C-alpha cells in the first residue's frame, strides 16, 4: 500500500507555529520524525524493514508546550496516533493499566480511521440504497396491485394521479424526495438495535480491556433486534444511510488495513515519562516505576502484542516521550530505556516576551478566546498592548517567585482578572470594556504584592 503524501518538515513547523510559541528545536525534531515515516514507506522493500524509527525524548518544565505539540501532532500525522500518560501504567502485579494497552488503543484508533475512510468510499452507494429503502416505505407495492402516480402541487403536498405505472410513480417520488418536498413528512422506519447483554463483567483494575472485550463478545452472541422509529424524512435518510454503510464496509479488510497502518506508521506519545524515572531507592513506589520501564522496554524495542484485531508488531512504531524531570533527570531512567530514545530535545522555559507572544500570536490565543466568549453576551472586550505586557510581567513574576508552571500561569491570571467581568456580563449587554494596564494593576496588584496570598490564588 502506498503511503499518503504528508506535509514537508517546513510545512509541519509552520503549522505548529500557528498554535505554539517558540520551542523551535522540538518542532523540528517531530517534523523530521513525521516526514521520515513517509520516506521509509518509499524505500525499497528489502531495506524498509531495516530502518528503525528514531524515538524522541522531549525534556522541559511544565507548561511550555510539550503536550500541546502532541495534540497538534495528532491532527497533522495523517496516521494512527495515541497519547498516553506514563503515570497510568504500573508493573505487572501492581494496580494500574497494563502497558500493552497503549498498543491496543493505537490499533483501535487505526480501526476508526480506516472504517471512516471506507464509509466515505461507499457513501454514495449507501445513500442510493437508503433512498431505495425509504421509497419502499413511502410507496410500498401490495402484491398483485398497482398504485397511482404521486405528483406534487406547489404547496408541497403530495397528491395522487391516475397512471398505473409503478416505476413512473416511484421516480416521481424520488424526484420529490431529492428536491426536499417531503422533508416535513414523518415515516416509520425499522432500524437495527444491537442487543447488549444485561451482564456486567467485573475485572481487576488494570484489566478493563478484558471486560470490554467480554461484553462485546456477549453482544455478538445475542441476536440482533430491530425497532421502529417515527422520524422525519431527512433523519430517516441519515439513519438508513449509516445502516447501509455499515453493511457495505468489510470489517475484516478494515481490521487488516488498520493493523498494517498501526505497525508501519503508528505514533505513540508517552507523556509524564519522568513520573516513572525512579532514583536509587528500592522501596515504596520506585520498585513499580522501574518495573514500568522494564515492561515498556520490549514494546519500544519491538515485540508482538496481541489485540482483538490480530497480532501487532511494534518494531516500526514511533514513540515520542516527554517529561518535566523536576524531581528526577533522564539519567534516572534505566540505561536500556534511555538508549531507545536517541533524539533528545530540551525545551526552554518561558519568559515575559514569550508570554506576550502567547497572548497575541497564536490563532487560539487566550485573549482571543475571552473576547469570543464575552461576545456571546454582546459585550465587546478589547485588550490594549500595555495590558498584554502587564499580564505577561505579572505571570513571569509569580512564576519566578513560586512554582514555575509556564504558560498555565496565564490561565490563572486571566481568569482572576476577568472574574468580575465574566460574572456581570449578562447585565452588560451592548457595552464595550477596554482592558488596559491600569485595569490589570487595579485588579491584580493587591494579590501579587501579597506573596502568601498569591501562592494560593495565582
Coordinates of C-alpha atoms in Angstrom, one line a residue:
X1 CA 0.0 0.0 0.0
X2 CA 1.4 3.4 -1.0
X3 CA 1.7 5.8 1.9
X4 CA -0.1 9.1 1.5
X5 CA 1.9 12.2 0.8
X6 CA 2.5 14.1 4.1
X7 CA 3.5 17.6 4.8
X8 CA 7.1 18.6 4.5
X9 CA 9.1 19.4 7.7
X10 CA 8.9 23.1 6.9
X11 CA 5.2 22.9 6.5
X12 CA 4.7 21.0 9.7
X13 CA 6.8 23.5 11.7
X14 CA 4.8 26.4 10.1
X15 CA 1.6 24.7 11.1
X16 CA 2.8 24.2 14.7
X17 CA 3.9 27.9 14.8
X18 CA 0.2 28.9 14.4
X19 CA -0.6 27.5 17.8
X20 CA 2.7 27.1 19.8
X21 CA 5.2 29.9 20.5
X22 CA 8.9 29.1 20.4
X23 CA 10.3 25.6 21.0
X24 CA 11.7 25.5 17.5
X25 CA 14.1 22.6 18.2
X26 CA 11.2 20.4 19.4
X27 CA 9.1 21.3 16.4
X28 CA 11.9 20.5 14.0
X29 CA 12.5 17.1 15.7
X30 CA 8.9 16.0 15.4
X31 CA 8.6 17.4 11.9
X32 CA 11.6 15.3 10.7
X33 CA 10.3 12.2 12.5
X34 CA 6.9 12.6 10.8
X35 CA 8.5 13.1 7.4
X36 CA 10.8 10.1 7.9
X37 CA 7.7 7.9 8.4
X38 CA 6.7 8.8 4.8
X39 CA 10.3 8.4 3.5
X40 CA 10.6 4.9 4.9
X41 CA 7.4 3.8 3.1
X42 CA 9.0 4.8 -0.2
X43 CA 12.3 3.0 0.4
X44 CA 13.0 -0.3 -1.4
X45 CA 11.3 -3.2 0.4
X46 CA 14.5 -5.1 1.2
X47 CA 15.8 -2.1 3.1
X48 CA 12.5 -0.8 4.5
X49 CA 12.3 -3.3 7.4
X50 CA 15.9 -2.4 8.5
X51 CA 15.1 1.3 9.1
X52 CA 14.0 1.7 12.7
X53 CA 12.3 4.9 13.9
X54 CA 14.4 7.4 15.9
X55 CA 12.3 7.8 19.0
X56 CA 12.2 11.3 20.6
X57 CA 12.5 12.4 24.3
X58 CA 11.3 15.9 25.0
X59 CA 12.6 17.4 28.2
X60 CA 11.5 20.7 29.8
X61 CA 9.5 22.2 32.6
X62 CA 5.7 22.1 32.8
X63 CA 3.6 24.5 30.8
X64 CA 6.0 25.1 27.9
X65 CA 4.1 23.3 25.1
X66 CA 5.1 19.6 25.3
X67 CA 1.6 18.3 25.5
X68 CA 0.3 21.0 23.1
X69 CA 2.8 19.7 20.5
X70 CA 1.3 16.2 20.9
X71 CA -2.2 17.5 20.5
X72 CA -1.4 19.4 17.3
X73 CA 0.8 16.5 16.0
X74 CA -2.2 14.2 16.2
X75 CA -4.0 16.4 13.6
X76 CA -1.0 16.6 11.3
X77 CA 0.1 13.0 11.5
X78 CA -2.3 11.5 8.9
X79 CA -1.5 8.3 10.7
X80 CA -2.8 6.4 13.8
X81 CA -1.8 8.4 16.8
X82 CA -2.4 7.9 20.5
X83 CA -1.4 10.0 23.5
X84 CA -1.0 8.2 26.9
X85 CA 0.3 9.2 30.4
X86 CA 3.1 7.0 31.7
X87 CA 1.7 7.5 35.2
X88 CA -1.4 5.4 34.3
X89 CA 0.7 2.3 33.9
X90 CA 2.3 0.1 36.5
X91 CA 4.4 -3.0 36.6
X92 CA 2.6 -6.3 36.1
X93 CA 1.3 -7.4 39.5
X94 CA 0.6 -3.8 40.7
X95 CA -2.6 -1.9 40.5
X96 CA -2.8 0.0 37.2
X97 CA -3.1 -0.5 33.5
X98 CA -1.0 -2.9 31.5
X99 CA 1.5 -1.2 29.3
X100 CA 0.4 -3.3 26.3
X101 CA -3.0 -1.5 26.4
X102 CA -1.4 1.6 24.7
X103 CA -0.8 -0.5 21.5
X104 CA -4.4 -1.8 21.7
X105 CA -5.5 1.8 21.9
X106 CA -3.4 2.6 18.9
X107 CA -5.0 -0.2 16.9
X108 CA -8.5 1.0 17.9
X109 CA -7.6 4.4 16.6
X110 CA -6.4 2.9 13.4
X111 CA -9.6 1.0 13.0
X112 CA -11.7 4.1 13.5
X113 CA -9.6 5.9 10.8
X114 CA -9.9 3.1 8.3
X115 CA -13.6 2.5 9.0
X116 CA -14.4 6.2 8.4
X117 CA -12.4 6.1 5.1
X118 CA -14.3 3.0 4.0
X119 CA -17.6 4.6 4.9
X120 CA -16.7 7.7 2.8
X121 CA -15.8 5.4 -0.1
X122 CA -19.2 3.6 0.0
X123 CA -21.2 6.7 1.0
X124 CA -22.7 7.2 -2.5
X125 CA -23.8 3.6 -2.8
X126 CA -25.1 3.6 0.8
X127 CA -27.1 6.7 0.1
X128 CA -28.6 5.1 -3.0
X129 CA -29.6 2.0 -1.0
X130 CA -31.0 4.1 1.8
X131 CA -33.1 6.1 -0.8
X132 CA -34.5 2.8 -2.2
X133 CA -35.4 1.6 1.3
X134 CA -37.2 4.9 2.0
X135 CA -39.1 4.8 -1.3
X136 CA -40.2 1.3 -0.4
X137 CA -41.6 2.8 2.9
X138 CA -43.2 5.8 1.2
X139 CA -44.7 3.8 -1.7
X140 CA -45.0 0.1 -1.0
X141 CA -46.4 -2.1 -3.7
X142 CA -49.0 -4.6 -2.5
X143 CA -48.8 -8.0 -4.2
X144 CA -50.8 -8.1 -7.4
X145 CA -51.9 -4.4 -7.1
X146 CA -50.8 -1.2 -8.7
X147 CA -50.6 2.3 -7.3
X148 CA -51.4 5.6 -9.0
X149 CA -48.8 8.2 -9.7
X150 CA -47.9 10.7 -7.0
X151 CA -47.3 14.3 -8.0
X152 CA -46.6 17.5 -6.2
X153 CA -48.5 20.7 -6.2
X154 CA -46.9 24.0 -5.3
X155 CA -47.9 23.7 -1.6
X156 CA -45.5 20.8 -1.1
X157 CA -48.3 18.3 -0.6
X158 CA -48.2 15.0 -2.4
X159 CA -51.3 14.2 -4.5
X160 CA -52.1 11.1 -6.5
X161 CA -52.6 11.0 -10.2
X162 CA -54.2 8.4 -12.5
X163 CA -51.4 6.5 -14.0
X164 CA -50.9 2.8 -13.2
X165 CA -47.2 2.8 -13.8
X166 CA -45.4 1.9 -10.6
X167 CA -41.9 2.7 -11.8
X168 CA -43.0 6.1 -13.1
X169 CA -44.6 6.9 -9.7
X170 CA -41.5 5.8 -7.9
X171 CA -39.3 8.1 -10.0
X172 CA -41.6 11.0 -9.3
X173 CA -41.4 10.3 -5.6
X174 CA -37.6 10.1 -5.9
X175 CA -37.6 13.5 -7.5
X176 CA -39.8 15.0 -4.8
X177 CA -37.5 13.4 -2.2
X178 CA -34.3 14.8 -3.7
X179 CA -35.8 18.3 -4.1
X180 CA -36.9 18.4 -0.4
X181 CA -40.6 18.5 -0.9
X182 CA -41.1 15.5 1.5
X183 CA -38.8 16.8 4.3
X184 CA -41.8 17.6 6.6
X185 CA -43.3 14.1 6.3
X186 CA -42.8 11.6 9.1
X187 CA -42.2 8.0 8.3
X188 CA -41.9 4.8 10.4
X189 CA -38.5 3.1 9.7
X190 CA -37.1 -0.1 11.1
X191 CA -33.5 0.2 12.3
X192 CA -31.2 -2.4 13.8
X193 CA -30.7 -2.3 17.5
X194 CA -27.8 -4.3 18.8
X195 CA -28.9 -6.3 21.8
X196 CA -26.5 -5.6 24.6
X197 CA -26.3 -8.4 27.2
X198 CA -27.6 -7.4 30.7
X199 CA -24.4 -8.6 32.3
X200 CA -21.6 -6.7 34.0
X201 CA -18.1 -8.2 33.7
X202 CA -16.1 -7.5 36.8
X203 CA -12.3 -7.4 36.1
X204 CA -9.4 -6.4 38.3
X205 CA -8.2 -2.8 38.0
X206 CA -5.9 -2.5 35.0
X207 CA -7.7 -5.2 33.0
X208 CA -10.6 -3.1 31.8
X209 CA -9.9 -4.1 28.2
X210 CA -10.7 -7.7 29.1
X211 CA -14.1 -6.7 30.5
X212 CA -14.9 -4.6 27.4
X213 CA -14.0 -7.5 25.1
X214 CA -16.1 -10.0 27.0
X215 CA -19.1 -7.6 26.9
X216 CA -18.6 -7.2 23.1
X217 CA -18.4 -11.0 22.7
X218 CA -21.7 -11.5 24.6
X219 CA -23.2 -8.7 22.4
X220 CA -22.2 -10.5 19.2
X221 CA -23.7 -13.8 20.5
X222 CA -27.1 -12.1 21.2
X223 CA -29.5 -12.0 18.2
X224 CA -29.8 -8.6 16.5
X225 CA -33.1 -6.9 17.1
X226 CA -34.9 -4.3 15.1
X227 CA -37.1 -1.5 16.4
X228 CA -39.4 1.0 14.8
X229 CA -38.8 4.8 14.9
X230 CA -41.0 7.6 13.7
X231 CA -38.8 10.3 12.3
X232 CA -38.9 12.9 9.6
X233 CA -37.6 12.1 6.1
X234 CA -34.2 13.8 6.3
X235 CA -33.3 12.0 9.6
X236 CA -34.7 8.7 8.1
X237 CA -32.3 9.1 5.2
X238 CA -29.3 9.7 7.5
X239 CA -30.2 6.7 9.7
X240 CA -30.7 4.4 6.8
X241 CA -27.5 5.6 5.1
X242 CA -25.5 4.8 8.2
X243 CA -27.0 1.4 8.4
X244 CA -26.3 0.7 4.7
X245 CA -22.8 2.0 5.0
X246 CA -22.1 -0.4 7.9
X247 CA -23.4 -3.3 5.8
X248 CA -21.2 -2.4 2.9
X249 CA -18.0 -2.0 4.9
X250 CA -16.0 -5.2 5.1
X251 CA -14.7 -5.2 8.7
X252 CA -12.2 -8.0 8.1
X253 CA -10.4 -5.8 5.5
X254 CA -10.7 -2.8 7.8
X255 CA -9.0 -4.7 10.6
X256 CA -6.3 -6.0 8.3
X257 CA -5.6 -2.5 7.0
X258 CA -5.8 -0.9 10.5
X259 CA -3.2 -3.4 11.9
X260 CA -0.9 -2.6 8.9
X261 CA -1.2 1.1 9.4
X262 CA -0.6 0.9 13.2
X263 CA 2.6 -1.2 12.5
X264 CA 4.0 0.9 9.7
X265 CA 3.0 4.5 10.6
X266 CA 1.6 4.4 14.1
X267 CA 2.8 7.1 16.6
X268 CA 2.6 6.7 20.4
X269 CA 3.1 9.9 22.5
X270 CA 4.0 9.0 26.1
X271 CA 3.6 12.0 28.4
X272 CA 4.8 12.3 32.0
X273 CA 7.6 9.9 31.4
X274 CA 9.6 11.5 34.3
X275 CA 7.0 10.0 36.7
X276 CA 8.4 6.5 36.1
X277 CA 12.0 7.6 36.5
X278 CA 12.8 6.2 39.9
X279 CA 16.0 7.1 41.8
X280 CA 18.3 4.8 43.7
X281 CA 15.6 3.8 46.1
X282 CA 14.5 0.2 46.2
X283 CA 11.4 0.6 48.4
X284 CA 8.0 2.2 48.0
X285 CA 6.7 3.1 44.6
X286 CA 10.1 3.2 43.0
X287 CA 10.1 -0.5 42.5
X288 CA 7.0 -0.2 40.4
X289 CA 8.4 2.7 38.5
X290 CA 11.4 0.8 37.3
X291 CA 9.1 -2.2 36.6
X292 CA 7.0 0.0 34.2
X293 CA 10.2 0.9 32.4
X294 CA 11.1 -2.8 32.1
X295 CA 7.6 -3.6 30.8
X296 CA 7.8 -0.7 28.3
X297 CA 11.2 -1.6 27.1
X298 CA 10.3 -4.6 24.9
X299 CA 7.4 -2.6 23.4
X300 CA 9.7 0.3 22.4
X301 CA 12.4 -2.1 21.2
X302 CA 10.0 -4.2 19.1
X303 CA 7.7 -7.0 20.2
X304 CA 4.4 -8.7 19.2
X305 CA 1.3 -7.6 21.0
X306 CA -2.0 -9.5 20.8
X307 CA -5.1 -7.4 20.1
X308 CA -8.6 -8.4 19.2
X309 CA -7.8 -7.5 15.6
X310 CA -4.7 -9.7 15.4
X311 CA -1.1 -9.5 16.4
X312 CA 0.7 -6.2 16.1
X313 CA 4.5 -5.8 15.8
X314 CA 5.9 -2.6 17.4
X315 CA 9.2 -2.6 15.6
X316 CA 8.3 0.4 13.4
X317 CA 6.0 2.4 15.7
X318 CA 7.4 5.8 16.6
X319 CA 7.5 6.6 20.3
X320 CA 7.7 10.3 21.4
X321 CA 8.2 10.7 25.2
X322 CA 8.1 13.9 27.2
X323 CA 8.6 14.9 30.8
X324 CA 9.3 17.8 33.1
X325 CA 12.0 16.0 35.1
X326 CA 11.6 18.3 38.1
X327 CA 12.5 15.8 40.8
X328 CA 14.4 13.4 38.6
X329 CA 16.6 13.5 35.5
X330 CA 16.7 11.5 32.2
X331 CA 19.7 9.6 33.6
X332 CA 17.4 8.1 36.3
X333 CA 15.8 6.1 33.6
X334 CA 17.3 2.6 33.2
X335 CA 20.1 2.6 30.6
X336 CA 18.3 0.3 28.2
X337 CA 15.3 2.6 28.1
X338 CA 17.4 5.7 27.7
X339 CA 19.1 4.1 24.7
X340 CA 15.8 3.6 22.9
X341 CA 15.2 7.4 22.8
X342 CA 18.3 8.6 20.8
X343 CA 16.9 12.0 19.9
X344 CA 16.7 14.3 22.9
X345 CA 15.2 17.8 22.7
X346 CA 15.4 20.3 25.6
X347 CA 12.6 22.8 25.6
X348 CA 13.3 26.2 27.0
X349 CA 11.4 27.8 29.9
X350 CA 9.2 30.7 29.0
X351 CA 9.9 34.3 29.9
X352 CA 7.9 37.6 29.7
X353 CA 8.5 38.1 26.0
X354 CA 7.2 34.6 25.3
X355 CA 4.1 35.3 27.4
X356 CA 3.4 38.4 25.3
X357 CA 3.6 36.4 22.1
X358 CA 1.4 33.6 23.6
X359 CA -1.3 36.1 24.5
X360 CA -1.3 37.7 21.0
X361 CA 0.1 35.5 18.2
X362 CA -1.5 32.0 18.2
X363 CA -4.8 31.5 16.5
X364 CA -6.2 30.2 19.8
X365 CA -4.6 32.9 22.0
X366 CA -6.3 33.2 25.4
X367 CA -7.1 36.8 24.8
X368 CA -9.0 35.9 21.6
X369 CA -10.8 33.2 23.5
X370 CA -12.1 35.6 26.1
X371 CA -13.1 38.1 23.5
X372 CA -15.1 35.5 21.7
X373 CA -16.7 34.2 25.0
X374 CA -17.9 37.6 26.1
X375 CA -19.1 38.5 22.6
X376 CA -21.8 35.8 23.1
X377 CA -23.1 38.1 25.8
X378 CA -22.9 41.1 23.4
X379 CA -20.0 42.6 25.4
X380 CA -17.1 43.9 23.3
X381 CA -13.8 43.2 25.1
X382 CA -10.6 44.9 24.0
X383 CA -7.1 44.3 25.3
X384 CA -4.5 47.0 24.9
X385 CA -0.9 46.3 24.2
X386 CA 0.1 47.7 27.6
X387 CA -2.4 45.4 29.3
X388 CA -0.9 42.4 27.5
X389 CA 2.6 43.5 28.7
X390 CA 1.4 43.9 32.2
X391 CA -0.3 40.5 32.2
X392 CA 2.9 38.9 30.9
X393 CA 5.0 40.6 33.5
X394 CA 2.8 39.5 36.4
X395 CA 2.7 35.9 35.1
X396 CA 6.5 35.8 34.8
X397 CA 6.9 37.4 38.3
X398 CA 4.6 34.9 40.0
X399 CA 6.3 32.0 38.2
X400 CA 9.7 33.2 39.4
X401 CA 8.5 33.7 43.0
X402 CA 6.6 30.4 43.4
X403 CA 6.3 27.2 41.3
X404 CA 7.1 27.8 37.6
X405 CA 4.1 26.3 35.8
X406 CA 4.9 28.1 32.5
X407 CA 2.1 29.3 30.3
X408 CA -0.5 27.7 32.5
X409 CA 0.0 30.7 34.8
X410 CA -1.6 32.9 32.2
X411 CA -4.9 30.9 32.6
X412 CA -4.9 31.6 36.3
X413 CA -4.0 35.3 35.9
X414 CA -6.5 36.0 33.2
X415 CA -9.3 34.2 34.9
X416 CA -8.7 36.2 38.1
X417 CA -8.5 39.4 36.0
X418 CA -11.8 38.9 34.3
X419 CA -13.7 37.2 37.1
X420 CA -15.9 40.2 37.9
X421 CA -16.5 41.0 34.3
X422 CA -17.5 37.4 33.4
X423 CA -19.9 37.3 36.4
X424 CA -21.7 40.5 35.4
X425 CA -21.5 40.1 31.6
X426 CA -25.3 39.2 31.2
X427 CA -26.2 42.6 32.7
X428 CA -23.7 44.5 30.5
X429 CA -25.1 43.7 27.1
X430 CA -24.2 46.2 24.4
X431 CA -21.3 47.7 26.4
X432 CA -17.6 47.9 25.5
X433 CA -14.9 47.0 28.0
X434 CA -11.4 48.1 27.5
X435 CA -8.7 46.3 29.4
X436 CA -5.6 48.4 29.8
X437 CA -2.5 48.3 32.2
X438 CA -4.3 50.4 34.8
X439 CA -7.2 47.9 34.9
X440 CA -4.8 45.0 35.2
X441 CA -2.8 46.5 38.1
X442 CA -6.0 47.6 39.9
X443 CA -7.4 44.1 39.8
X444 CA -4.2 42.0 40.4
X445 CA -1.6 44.2 42.3
X446 CA -3.2 43.6 45.7
X447 CA -2.8 39.8 45.2
X448 CA 0.6 39.9 43.5
X449 CA 2.1 42.1 46.3
X450 CA 0.9 39.7 49.0
X451 CA 3.2 36.8 48.5
X452 CA 1.3 34.4 50.8
X453 CA -2.0 35.3 49.0
X454 CA -0.6 35.0 45.5
X455 CA 0.7 31.5 46.2
X456 CA -2.9 30.3 46.8
X457 CA -4.8 32.5 44.3
X458 CA -2.4 33.0 41.4

